[in-house]
PDB file of C-alpha atoms and ligand atoms in Angstrom:
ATOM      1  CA  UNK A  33     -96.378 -97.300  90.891  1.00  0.00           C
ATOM      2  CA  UNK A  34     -94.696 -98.324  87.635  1.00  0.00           C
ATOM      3  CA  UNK A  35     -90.666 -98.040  87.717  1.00  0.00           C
ATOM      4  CA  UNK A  36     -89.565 -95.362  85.368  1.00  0.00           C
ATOM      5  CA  UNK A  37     -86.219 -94.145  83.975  1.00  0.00           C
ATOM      6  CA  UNK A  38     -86.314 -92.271  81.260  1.00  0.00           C
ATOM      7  CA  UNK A  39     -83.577 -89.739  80.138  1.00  0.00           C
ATOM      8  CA  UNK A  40     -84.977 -86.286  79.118  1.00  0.00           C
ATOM      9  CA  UNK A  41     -87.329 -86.040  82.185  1.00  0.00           C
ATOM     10  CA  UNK A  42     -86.201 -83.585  84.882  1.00  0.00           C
ATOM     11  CA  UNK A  43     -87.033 -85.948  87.341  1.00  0.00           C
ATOM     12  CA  UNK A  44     -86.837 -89.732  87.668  1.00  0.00           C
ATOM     13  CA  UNK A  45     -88.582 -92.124  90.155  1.00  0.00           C
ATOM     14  CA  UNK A  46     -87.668 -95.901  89.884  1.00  0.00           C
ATOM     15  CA  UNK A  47     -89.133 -98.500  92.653  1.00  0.00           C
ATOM     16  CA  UNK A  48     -86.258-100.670  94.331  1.00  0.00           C
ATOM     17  CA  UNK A  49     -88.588-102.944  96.296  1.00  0.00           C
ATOM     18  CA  UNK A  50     -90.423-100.811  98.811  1.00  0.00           C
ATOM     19  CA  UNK A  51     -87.806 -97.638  97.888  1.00  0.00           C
ATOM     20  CA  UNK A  52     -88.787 -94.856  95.716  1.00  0.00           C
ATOM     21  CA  UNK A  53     -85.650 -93.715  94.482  1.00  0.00           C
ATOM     22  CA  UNK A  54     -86.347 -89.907  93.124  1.00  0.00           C
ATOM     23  CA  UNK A  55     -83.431 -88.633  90.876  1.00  0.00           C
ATOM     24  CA  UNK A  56     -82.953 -85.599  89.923  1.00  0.00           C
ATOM     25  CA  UNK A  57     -82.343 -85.331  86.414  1.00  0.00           C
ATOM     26  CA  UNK A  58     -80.835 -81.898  84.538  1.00  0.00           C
ATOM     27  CA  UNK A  59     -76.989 -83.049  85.123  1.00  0.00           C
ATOM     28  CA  UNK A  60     -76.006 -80.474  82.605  1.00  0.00           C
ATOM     29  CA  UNK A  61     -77.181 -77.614  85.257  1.00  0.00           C
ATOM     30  CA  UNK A  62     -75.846 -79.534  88.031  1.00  0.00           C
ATOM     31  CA  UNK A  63     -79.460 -80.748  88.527  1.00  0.00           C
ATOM     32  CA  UNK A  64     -80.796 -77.000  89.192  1.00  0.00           C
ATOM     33  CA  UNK A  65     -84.498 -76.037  90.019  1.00  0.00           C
ATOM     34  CA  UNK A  66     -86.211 -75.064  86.953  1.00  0.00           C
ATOM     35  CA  UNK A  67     -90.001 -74.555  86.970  1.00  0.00           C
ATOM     36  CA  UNK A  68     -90.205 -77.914  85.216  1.00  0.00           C
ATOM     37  CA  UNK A  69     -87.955 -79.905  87.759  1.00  0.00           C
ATOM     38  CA  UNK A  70     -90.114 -78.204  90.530  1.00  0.00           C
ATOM     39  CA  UNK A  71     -93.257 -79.993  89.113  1.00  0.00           C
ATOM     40  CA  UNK A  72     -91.885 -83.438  87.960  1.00  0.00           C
ATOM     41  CA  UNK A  73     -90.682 -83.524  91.773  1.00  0.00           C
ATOM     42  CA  UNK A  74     -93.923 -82.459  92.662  1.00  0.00           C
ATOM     43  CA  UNK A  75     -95.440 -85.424  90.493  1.00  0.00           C
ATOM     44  CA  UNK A  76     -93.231 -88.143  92.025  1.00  0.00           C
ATOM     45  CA  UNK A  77     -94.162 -87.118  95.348  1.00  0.00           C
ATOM     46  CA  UNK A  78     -97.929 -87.295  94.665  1.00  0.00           C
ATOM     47  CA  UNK A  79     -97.397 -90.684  93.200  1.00  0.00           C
ATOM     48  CA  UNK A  80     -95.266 -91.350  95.718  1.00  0.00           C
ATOM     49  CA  UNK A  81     -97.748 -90.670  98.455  1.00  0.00           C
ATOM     50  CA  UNK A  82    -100.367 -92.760  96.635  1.00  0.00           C
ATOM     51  CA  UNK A  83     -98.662 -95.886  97.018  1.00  0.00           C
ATOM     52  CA  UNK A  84     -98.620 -97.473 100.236  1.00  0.00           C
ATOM     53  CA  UNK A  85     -96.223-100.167  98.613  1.00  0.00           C
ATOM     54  CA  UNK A  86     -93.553 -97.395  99.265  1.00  0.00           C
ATOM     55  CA  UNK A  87     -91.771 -97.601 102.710  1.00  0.00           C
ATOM     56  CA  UNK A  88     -88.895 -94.874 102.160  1.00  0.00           C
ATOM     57  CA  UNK A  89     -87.946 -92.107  99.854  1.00  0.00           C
ATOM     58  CA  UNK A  90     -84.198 -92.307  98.561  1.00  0.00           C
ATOM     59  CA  UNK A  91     -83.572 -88.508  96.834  1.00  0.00           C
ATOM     60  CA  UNK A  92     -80.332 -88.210  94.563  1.00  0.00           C
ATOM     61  CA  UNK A  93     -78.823 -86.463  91.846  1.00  0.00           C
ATOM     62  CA  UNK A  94     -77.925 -87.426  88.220  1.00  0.00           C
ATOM     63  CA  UNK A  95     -74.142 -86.800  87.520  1.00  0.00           C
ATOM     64  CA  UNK A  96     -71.662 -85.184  89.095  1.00  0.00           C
ATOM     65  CA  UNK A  97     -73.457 -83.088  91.324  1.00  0.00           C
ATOM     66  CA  UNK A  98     -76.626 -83.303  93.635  1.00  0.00           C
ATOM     67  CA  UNK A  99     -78.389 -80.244  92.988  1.00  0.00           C
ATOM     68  CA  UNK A 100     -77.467 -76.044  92.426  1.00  0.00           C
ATOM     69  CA  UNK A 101     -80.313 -74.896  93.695  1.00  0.00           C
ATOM     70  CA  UNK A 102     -82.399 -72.191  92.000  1.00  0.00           C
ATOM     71  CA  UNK A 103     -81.703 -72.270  87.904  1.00  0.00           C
ATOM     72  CA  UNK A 104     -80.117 -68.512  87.404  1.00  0.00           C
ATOM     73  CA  UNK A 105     -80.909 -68.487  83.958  1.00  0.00           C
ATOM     74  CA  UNK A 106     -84.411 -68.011  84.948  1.00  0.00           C
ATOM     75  CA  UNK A 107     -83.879 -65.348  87.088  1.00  0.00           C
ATOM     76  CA  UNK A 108     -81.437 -63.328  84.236  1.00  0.00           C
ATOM     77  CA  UNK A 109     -82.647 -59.892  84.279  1.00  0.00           C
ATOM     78  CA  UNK A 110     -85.345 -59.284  81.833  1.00  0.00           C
ATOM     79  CA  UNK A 111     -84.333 -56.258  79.095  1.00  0.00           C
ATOM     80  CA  UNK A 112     -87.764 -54.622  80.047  1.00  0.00           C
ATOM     81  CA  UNK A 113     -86.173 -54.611  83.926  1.00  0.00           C
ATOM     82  CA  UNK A 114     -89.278 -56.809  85.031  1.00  0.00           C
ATOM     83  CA  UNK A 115     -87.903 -58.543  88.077  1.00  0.00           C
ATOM     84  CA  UNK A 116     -88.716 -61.572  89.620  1.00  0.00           C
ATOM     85  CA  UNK A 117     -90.792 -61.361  92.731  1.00  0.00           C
ATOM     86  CA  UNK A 118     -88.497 -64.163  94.841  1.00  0.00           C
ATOM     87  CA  UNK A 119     -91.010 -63.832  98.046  1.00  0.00           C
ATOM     88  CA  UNK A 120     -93.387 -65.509  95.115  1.00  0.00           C
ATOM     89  CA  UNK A 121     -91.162 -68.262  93.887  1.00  0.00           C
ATOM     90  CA  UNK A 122     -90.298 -69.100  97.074  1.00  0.00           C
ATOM     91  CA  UNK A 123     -93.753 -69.209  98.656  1.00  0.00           C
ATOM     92  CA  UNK A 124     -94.878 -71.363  95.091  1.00  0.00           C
ATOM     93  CA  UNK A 125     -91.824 -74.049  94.806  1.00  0.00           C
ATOM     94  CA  UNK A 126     -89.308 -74.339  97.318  1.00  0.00           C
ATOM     95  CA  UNK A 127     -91.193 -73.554 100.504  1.00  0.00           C
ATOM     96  CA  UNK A 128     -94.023 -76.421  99.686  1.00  0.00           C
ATOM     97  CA  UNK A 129     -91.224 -78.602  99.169  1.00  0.00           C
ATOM     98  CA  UNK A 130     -89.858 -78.226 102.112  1.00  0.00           C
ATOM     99  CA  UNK A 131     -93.176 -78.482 104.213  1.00  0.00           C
ATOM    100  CA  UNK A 132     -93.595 -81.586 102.092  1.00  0.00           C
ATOM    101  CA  UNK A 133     -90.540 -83.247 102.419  1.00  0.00           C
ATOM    102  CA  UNK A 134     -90.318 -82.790 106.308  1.00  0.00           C
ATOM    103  CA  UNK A 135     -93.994 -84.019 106.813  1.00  0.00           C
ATOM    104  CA  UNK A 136     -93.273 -87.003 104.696  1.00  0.00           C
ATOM    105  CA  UNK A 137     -95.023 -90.193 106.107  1.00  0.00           C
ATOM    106  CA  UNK A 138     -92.172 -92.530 105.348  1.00  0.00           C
ATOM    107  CA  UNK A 139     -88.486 -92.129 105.829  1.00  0.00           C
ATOM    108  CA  UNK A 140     -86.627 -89.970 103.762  1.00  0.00           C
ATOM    109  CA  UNK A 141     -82.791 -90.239 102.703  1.00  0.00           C
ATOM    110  CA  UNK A 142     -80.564 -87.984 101.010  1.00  0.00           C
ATOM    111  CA  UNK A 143     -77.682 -89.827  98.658  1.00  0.00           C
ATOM    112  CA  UNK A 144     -75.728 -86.590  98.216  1.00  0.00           C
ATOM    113  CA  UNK A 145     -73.058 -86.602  95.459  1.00  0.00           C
ATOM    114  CA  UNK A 146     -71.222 -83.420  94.504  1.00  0.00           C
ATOM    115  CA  UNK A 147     -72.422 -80.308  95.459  1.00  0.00           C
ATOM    116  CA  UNK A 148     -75.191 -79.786  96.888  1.00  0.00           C
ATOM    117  CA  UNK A 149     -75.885 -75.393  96.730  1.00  0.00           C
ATOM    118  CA  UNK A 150     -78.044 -73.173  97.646  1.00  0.00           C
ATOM    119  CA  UNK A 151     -81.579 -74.577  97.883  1.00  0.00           C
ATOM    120  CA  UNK A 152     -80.295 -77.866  97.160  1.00  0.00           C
ATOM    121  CA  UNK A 153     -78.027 -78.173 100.411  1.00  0.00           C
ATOM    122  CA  UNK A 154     -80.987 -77.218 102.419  1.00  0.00           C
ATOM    123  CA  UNK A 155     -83.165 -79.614 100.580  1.00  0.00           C
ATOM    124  CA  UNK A 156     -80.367 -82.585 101.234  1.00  0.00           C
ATOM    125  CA  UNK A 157     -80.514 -81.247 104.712  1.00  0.00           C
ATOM    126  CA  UNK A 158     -84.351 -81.880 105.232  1.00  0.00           C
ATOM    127  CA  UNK A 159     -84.244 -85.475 104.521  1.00  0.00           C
ATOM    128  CA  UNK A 160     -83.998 -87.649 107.863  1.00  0.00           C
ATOM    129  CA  UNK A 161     -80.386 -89.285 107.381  1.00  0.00           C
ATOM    130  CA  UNK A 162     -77.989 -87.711 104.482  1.00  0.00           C
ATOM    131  CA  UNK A 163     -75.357 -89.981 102.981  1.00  0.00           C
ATOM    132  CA  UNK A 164     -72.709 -87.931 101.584  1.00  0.00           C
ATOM    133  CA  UNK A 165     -70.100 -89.181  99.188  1.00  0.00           C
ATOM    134  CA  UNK A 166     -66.541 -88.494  99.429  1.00  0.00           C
ATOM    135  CA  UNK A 167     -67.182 -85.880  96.821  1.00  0.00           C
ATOM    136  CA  UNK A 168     -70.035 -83.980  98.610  1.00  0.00           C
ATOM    137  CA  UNK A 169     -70.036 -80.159  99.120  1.00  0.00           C
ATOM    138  CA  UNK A 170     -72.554 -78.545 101.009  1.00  0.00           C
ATOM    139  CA  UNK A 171     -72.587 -75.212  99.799  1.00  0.00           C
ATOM    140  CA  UNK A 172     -74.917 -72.377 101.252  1.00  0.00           C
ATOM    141  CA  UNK A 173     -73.428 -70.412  97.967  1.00  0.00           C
ATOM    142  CA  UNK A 174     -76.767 -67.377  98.299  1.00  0.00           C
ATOM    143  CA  UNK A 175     -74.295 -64.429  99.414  1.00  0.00           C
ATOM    144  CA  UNK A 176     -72.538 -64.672  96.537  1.00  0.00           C
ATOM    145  CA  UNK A 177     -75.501 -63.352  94.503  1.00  0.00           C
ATOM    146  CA  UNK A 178     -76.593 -61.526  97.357  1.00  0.00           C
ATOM    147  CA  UNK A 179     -79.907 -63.437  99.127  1.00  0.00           C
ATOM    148  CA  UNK A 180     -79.251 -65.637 102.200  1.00  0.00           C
ATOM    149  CA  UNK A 181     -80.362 -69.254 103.002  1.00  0.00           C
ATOM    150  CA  UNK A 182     -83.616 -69.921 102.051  1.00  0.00           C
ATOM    151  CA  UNK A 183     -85.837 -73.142 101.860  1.00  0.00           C
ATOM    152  CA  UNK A 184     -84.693 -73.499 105.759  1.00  0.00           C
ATOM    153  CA  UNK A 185     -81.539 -72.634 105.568  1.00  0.00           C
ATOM    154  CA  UNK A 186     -81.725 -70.398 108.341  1.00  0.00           C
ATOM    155  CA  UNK A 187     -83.547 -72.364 110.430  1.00  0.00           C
ATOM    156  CA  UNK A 188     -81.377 -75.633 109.778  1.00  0.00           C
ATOM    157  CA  UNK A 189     -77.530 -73.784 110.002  1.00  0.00           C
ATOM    158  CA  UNK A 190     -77.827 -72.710 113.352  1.00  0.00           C
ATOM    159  CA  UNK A 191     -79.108 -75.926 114.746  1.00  0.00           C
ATOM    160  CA  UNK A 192     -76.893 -78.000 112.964  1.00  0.00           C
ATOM    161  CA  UNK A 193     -73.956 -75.953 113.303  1.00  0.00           C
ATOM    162  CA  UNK A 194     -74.070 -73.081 114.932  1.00  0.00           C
ATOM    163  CA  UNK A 195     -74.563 -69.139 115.096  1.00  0.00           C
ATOM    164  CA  UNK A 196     -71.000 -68.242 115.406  1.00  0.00           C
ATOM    165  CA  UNK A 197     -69.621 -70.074 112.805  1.00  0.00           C
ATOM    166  CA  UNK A 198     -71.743 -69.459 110.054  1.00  0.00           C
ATOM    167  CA  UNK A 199     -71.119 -65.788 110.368  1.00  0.00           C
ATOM    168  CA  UNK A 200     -67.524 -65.937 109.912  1.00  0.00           C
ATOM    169  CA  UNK A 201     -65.340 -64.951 107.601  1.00  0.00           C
ATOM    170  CA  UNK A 202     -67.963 -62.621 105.768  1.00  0.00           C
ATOM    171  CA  UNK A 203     -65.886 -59.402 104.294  1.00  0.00           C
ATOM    172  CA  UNK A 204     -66.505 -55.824 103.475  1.00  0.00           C
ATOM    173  CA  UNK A 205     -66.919 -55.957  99.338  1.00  0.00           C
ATOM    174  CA  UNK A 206     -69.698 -59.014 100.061  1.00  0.00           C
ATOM    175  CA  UNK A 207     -73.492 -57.871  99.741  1.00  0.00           C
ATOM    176  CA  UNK A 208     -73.968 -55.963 103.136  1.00  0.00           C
ATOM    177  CA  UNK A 209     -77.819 -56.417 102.856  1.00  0.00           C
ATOM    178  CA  UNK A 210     -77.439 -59.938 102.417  1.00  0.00           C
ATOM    179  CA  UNK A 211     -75.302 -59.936 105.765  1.00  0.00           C
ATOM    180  CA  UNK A 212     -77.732 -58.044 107.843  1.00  0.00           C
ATOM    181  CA  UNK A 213     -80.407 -59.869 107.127  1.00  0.00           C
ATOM    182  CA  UNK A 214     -79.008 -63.064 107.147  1.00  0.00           C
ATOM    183  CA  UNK A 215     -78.329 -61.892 110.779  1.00  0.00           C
ATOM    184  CA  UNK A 216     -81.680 -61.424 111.449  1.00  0.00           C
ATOM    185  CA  UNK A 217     -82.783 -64.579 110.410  1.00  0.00           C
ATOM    186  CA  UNK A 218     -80.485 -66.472 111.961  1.00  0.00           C
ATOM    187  CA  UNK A 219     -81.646 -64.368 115.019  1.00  0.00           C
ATOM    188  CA  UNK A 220     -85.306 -65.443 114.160  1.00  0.00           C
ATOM    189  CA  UNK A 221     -84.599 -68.725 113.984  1.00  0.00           C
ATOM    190  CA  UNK A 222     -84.105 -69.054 117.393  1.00  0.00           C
ATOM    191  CA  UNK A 223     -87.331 -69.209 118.854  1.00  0.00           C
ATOM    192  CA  UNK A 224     -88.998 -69.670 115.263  1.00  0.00           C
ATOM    193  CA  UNK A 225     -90.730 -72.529 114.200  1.00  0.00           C
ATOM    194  CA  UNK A 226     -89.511 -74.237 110.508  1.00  0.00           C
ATOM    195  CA  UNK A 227     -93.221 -73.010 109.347  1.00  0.00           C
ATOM    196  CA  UNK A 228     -92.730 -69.611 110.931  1.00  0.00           C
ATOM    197  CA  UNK A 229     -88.914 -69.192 109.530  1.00  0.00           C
ATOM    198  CA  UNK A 230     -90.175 -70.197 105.932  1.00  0.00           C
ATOM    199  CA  UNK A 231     -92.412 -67.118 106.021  1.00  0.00           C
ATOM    200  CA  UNK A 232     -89.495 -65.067 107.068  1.00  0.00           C
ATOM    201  CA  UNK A 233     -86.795 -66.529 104.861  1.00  0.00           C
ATOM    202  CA  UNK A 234     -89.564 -65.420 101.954  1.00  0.00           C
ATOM    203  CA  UNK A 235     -90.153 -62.344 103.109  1.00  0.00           C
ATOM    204  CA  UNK A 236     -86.299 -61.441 103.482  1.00  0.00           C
ATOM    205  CA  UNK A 237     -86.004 -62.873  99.818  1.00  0.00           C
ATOM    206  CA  UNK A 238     -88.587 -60.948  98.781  1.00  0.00           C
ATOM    207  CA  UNK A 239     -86.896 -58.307  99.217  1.00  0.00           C
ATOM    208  CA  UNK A 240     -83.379 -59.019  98.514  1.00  0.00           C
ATOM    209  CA  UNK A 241     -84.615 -60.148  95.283  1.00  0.00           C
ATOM    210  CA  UNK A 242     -85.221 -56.432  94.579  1.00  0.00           C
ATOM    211  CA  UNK A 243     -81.905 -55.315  95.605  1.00  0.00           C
ATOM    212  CA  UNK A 244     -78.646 -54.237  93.017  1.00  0.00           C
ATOM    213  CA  UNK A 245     -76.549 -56.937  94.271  1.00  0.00           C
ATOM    214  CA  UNK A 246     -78.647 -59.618  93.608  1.00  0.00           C
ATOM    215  CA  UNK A 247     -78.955 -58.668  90.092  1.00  0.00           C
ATOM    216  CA  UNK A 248     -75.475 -57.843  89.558  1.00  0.00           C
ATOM    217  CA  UNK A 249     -74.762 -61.448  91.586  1.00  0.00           C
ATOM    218  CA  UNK A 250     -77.049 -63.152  89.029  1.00  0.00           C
ATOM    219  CA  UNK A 251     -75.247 -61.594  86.051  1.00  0.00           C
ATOM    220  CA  UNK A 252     -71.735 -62.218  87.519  1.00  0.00           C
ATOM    221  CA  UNK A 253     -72.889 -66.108  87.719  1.00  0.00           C
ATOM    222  CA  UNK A 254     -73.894 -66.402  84.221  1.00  0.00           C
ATOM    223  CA  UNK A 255     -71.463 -64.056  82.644  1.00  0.00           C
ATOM    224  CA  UNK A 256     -68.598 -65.957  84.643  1.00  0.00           C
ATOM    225  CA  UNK A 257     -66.793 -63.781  86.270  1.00  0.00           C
ATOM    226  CA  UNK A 258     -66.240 -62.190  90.063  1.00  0.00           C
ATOM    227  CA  UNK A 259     -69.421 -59.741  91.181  1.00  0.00           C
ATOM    228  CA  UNK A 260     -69.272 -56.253  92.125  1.00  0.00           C
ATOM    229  CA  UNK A 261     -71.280 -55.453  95.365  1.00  0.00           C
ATOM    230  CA  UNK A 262     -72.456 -52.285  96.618  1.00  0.00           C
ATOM    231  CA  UNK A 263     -74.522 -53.027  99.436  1.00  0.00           C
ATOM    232  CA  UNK A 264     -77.268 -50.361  98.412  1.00  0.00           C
ATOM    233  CA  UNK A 265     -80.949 -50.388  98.773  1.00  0.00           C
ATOM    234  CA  UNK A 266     -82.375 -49.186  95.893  1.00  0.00           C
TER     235      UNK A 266
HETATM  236  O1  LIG B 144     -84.956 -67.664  92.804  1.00  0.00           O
HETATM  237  C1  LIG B 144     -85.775 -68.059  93.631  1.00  0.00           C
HETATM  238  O2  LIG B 144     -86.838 -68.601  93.312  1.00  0.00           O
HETATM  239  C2  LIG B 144     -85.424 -67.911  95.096  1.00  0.00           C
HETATM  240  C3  LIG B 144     -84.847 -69.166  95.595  1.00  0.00           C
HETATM  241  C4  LIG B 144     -83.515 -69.336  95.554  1.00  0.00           C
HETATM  242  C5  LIG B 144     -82.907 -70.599  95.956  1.00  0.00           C
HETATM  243  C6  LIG B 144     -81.494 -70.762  95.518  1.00  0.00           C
HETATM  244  O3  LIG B 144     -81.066 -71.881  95.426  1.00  0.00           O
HETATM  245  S1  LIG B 144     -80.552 -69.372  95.198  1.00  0.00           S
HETATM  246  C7  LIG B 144     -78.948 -70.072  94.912  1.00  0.00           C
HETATM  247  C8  LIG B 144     -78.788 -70.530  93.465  1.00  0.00           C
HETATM  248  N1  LIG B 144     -77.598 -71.346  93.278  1.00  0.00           N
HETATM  249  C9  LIG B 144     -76.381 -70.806  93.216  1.00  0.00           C
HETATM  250  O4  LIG B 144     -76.162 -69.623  93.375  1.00  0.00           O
HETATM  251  C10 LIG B 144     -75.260 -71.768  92.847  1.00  0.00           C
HETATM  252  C11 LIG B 144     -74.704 -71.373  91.507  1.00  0.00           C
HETATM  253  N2  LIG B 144     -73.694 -72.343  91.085  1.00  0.00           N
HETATM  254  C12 LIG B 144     -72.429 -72.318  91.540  1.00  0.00           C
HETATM  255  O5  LIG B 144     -72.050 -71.500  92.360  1.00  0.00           O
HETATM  256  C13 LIG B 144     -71.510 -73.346  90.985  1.00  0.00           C
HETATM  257  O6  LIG B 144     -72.021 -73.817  89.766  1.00  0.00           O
HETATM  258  C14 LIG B 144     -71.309 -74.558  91.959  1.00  0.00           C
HETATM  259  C15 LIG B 144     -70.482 -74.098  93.171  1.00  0.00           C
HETATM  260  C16 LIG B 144     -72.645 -75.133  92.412  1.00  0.00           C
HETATM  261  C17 LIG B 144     -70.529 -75.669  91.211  1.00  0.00           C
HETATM  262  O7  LIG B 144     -69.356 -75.131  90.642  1.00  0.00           O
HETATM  263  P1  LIG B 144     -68.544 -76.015  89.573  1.00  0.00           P
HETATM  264  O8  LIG B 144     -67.327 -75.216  89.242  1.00  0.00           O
HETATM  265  O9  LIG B 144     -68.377 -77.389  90.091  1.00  0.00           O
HETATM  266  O10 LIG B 144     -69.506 -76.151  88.296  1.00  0.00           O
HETATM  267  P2  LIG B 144     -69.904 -74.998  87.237  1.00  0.00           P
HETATM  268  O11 LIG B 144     -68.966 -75.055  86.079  1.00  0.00           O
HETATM  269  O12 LIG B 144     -70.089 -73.689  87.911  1.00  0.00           O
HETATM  270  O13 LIG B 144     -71.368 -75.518  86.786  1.00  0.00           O
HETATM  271  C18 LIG B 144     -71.550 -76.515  85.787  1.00  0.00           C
HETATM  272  C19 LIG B 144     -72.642 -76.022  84.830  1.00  0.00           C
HETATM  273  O14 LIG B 144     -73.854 -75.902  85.585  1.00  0.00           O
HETATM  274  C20 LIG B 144     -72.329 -74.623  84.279  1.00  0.00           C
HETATM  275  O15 LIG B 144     -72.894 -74.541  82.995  1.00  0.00           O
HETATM  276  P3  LIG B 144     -71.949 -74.532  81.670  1.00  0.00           P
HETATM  277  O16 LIG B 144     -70.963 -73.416  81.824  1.00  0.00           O
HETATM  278  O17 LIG B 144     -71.293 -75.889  81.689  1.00  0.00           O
HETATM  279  O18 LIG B 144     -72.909 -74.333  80.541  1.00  0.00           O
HETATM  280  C21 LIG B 144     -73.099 -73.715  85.223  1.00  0.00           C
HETATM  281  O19 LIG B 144     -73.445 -72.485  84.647  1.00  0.00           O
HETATM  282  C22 LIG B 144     -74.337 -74.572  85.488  1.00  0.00           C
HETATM  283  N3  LIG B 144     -74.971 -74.206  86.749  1.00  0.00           N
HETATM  284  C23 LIG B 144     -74.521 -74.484  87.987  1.00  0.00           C
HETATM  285  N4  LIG B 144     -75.357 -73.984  88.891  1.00  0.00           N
HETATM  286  C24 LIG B 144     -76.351 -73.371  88.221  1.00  0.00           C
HETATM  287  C25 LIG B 144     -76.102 -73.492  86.851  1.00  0.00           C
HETATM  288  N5  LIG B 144     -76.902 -72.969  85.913  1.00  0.00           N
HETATM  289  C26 LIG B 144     -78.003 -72.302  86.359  1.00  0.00           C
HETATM  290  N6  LIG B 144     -78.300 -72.146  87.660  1.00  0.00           N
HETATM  291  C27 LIG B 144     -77.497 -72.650  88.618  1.00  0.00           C
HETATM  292  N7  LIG B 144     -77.851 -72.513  89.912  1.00  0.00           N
END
């Protein structure tokens, strides 16, 4: 595999010996998922997995951050008020990831630097030992546009930390659906598999993805200012 760092390309890979150093590459968005980062990742990992020159897998972020996870601006609500079927984008991009990344045939390590939110602190998560800089935030930031932990967040917060504790502190004014079924999965996740919580987690999203807080959490994000939740259905 030929080392490679050019600027412009969502993601980088670069060979340090037998290291495949992957770097994620849109430091402007805090390195967020667009459908374009999700298949330059995909790329690297296929070349990756072609070479048996490479003994390890170092994942990292360009600038200040290590990744946002999902890029909002792609999920902006469409002036026709198309939406975006999440249980889809999930079950295309971020769930094949994950599967990937955890059945990965060398080691894999997470250089986390800045914040790592949404998808991208489960992502960091996955990897077999994380190194996190002074600076790094893990940041499961999904209530605030009303989804919960995805990409095996669910199924990686309780074991590493807890039920009780990642429950707290959640107030009336937040998205209520959001709540409940991040209680449910969280539930799940107890006697679920990874495999059988992605399903879930996509399912769940599926739906929240459909829901008046998400889209008024999406267009709080990119208009900059504080959402209003209702906690409706519908
Ligand atoms: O959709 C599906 O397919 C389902 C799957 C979902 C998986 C998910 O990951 S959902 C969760 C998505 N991520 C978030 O909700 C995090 C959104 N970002 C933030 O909350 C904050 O940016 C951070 C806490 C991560 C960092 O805050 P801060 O103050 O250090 O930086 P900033 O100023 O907010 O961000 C810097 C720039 O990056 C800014 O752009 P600008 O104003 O300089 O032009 C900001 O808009 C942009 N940015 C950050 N995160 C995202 C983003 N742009 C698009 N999408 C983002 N996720």
């Amino acid at each position: 595999m030929a080392s490679e760092r050019r600027s412009g390309q969502p993601v980088l890979v670069e060979r340090e010996g037998g290291v495949a150093v992957i770097t994620l590459n849109r430091p402007e968005r805090l390195n967020a998922f667009d459908v374009a980062m999700h298949t330059g990742l995909a790329a690297a990992l296929d070349e990756i997995e072609g070479d048996p020159g490479c003994r390890a897998i170092l994942l990292t972020g360009a600038g200040r951050g290590f990744c946002a996870g999902q890029d909002l601006n792609e999920r902006k609500a469409a002036p026709t008020g198309e939406r975006v079927d999440l249980g889809e984008t999930l079950g295309a991009h971020f769930n094949p990831l994950i599967r990937r990344l955890r059945a990965a045939k060398v080691p894999t390590v997470c250089a986390v630097n800045g914040v790592a939110a949404g998808a991208g602190a489960s992502l960091a998560l996955h990897c077999d030992i994380v190194l996190a800089a002074r600076s790094a935030k893990f940041i499961f930031a999904f209530s605030k546009i009303g989804l919960i932990p995805d990409s095996g967040g669910t199924w990686l917060l309780p074991r590493l930390m807890g039920e009780a504790r990642a429950l707290a502190g959640r107030l009336a004014g937040e998205p209520t659906l959001a709540h409940v079924a991040l209680r449910q999965a969280m539930e799940a996740a107890a006697s679920n598999s990874l495999d059988e919580q992605l399903e879930h987690e996509r399912a769940a999203q599926r739906r929240l993805g459909f829901s008046p807080d998400y889209a008024e959490g999406v267009a709080a994000f990119l208009e900059k200012r504080a959402p209003r939740f209702t906690g409706r259905d519908g």
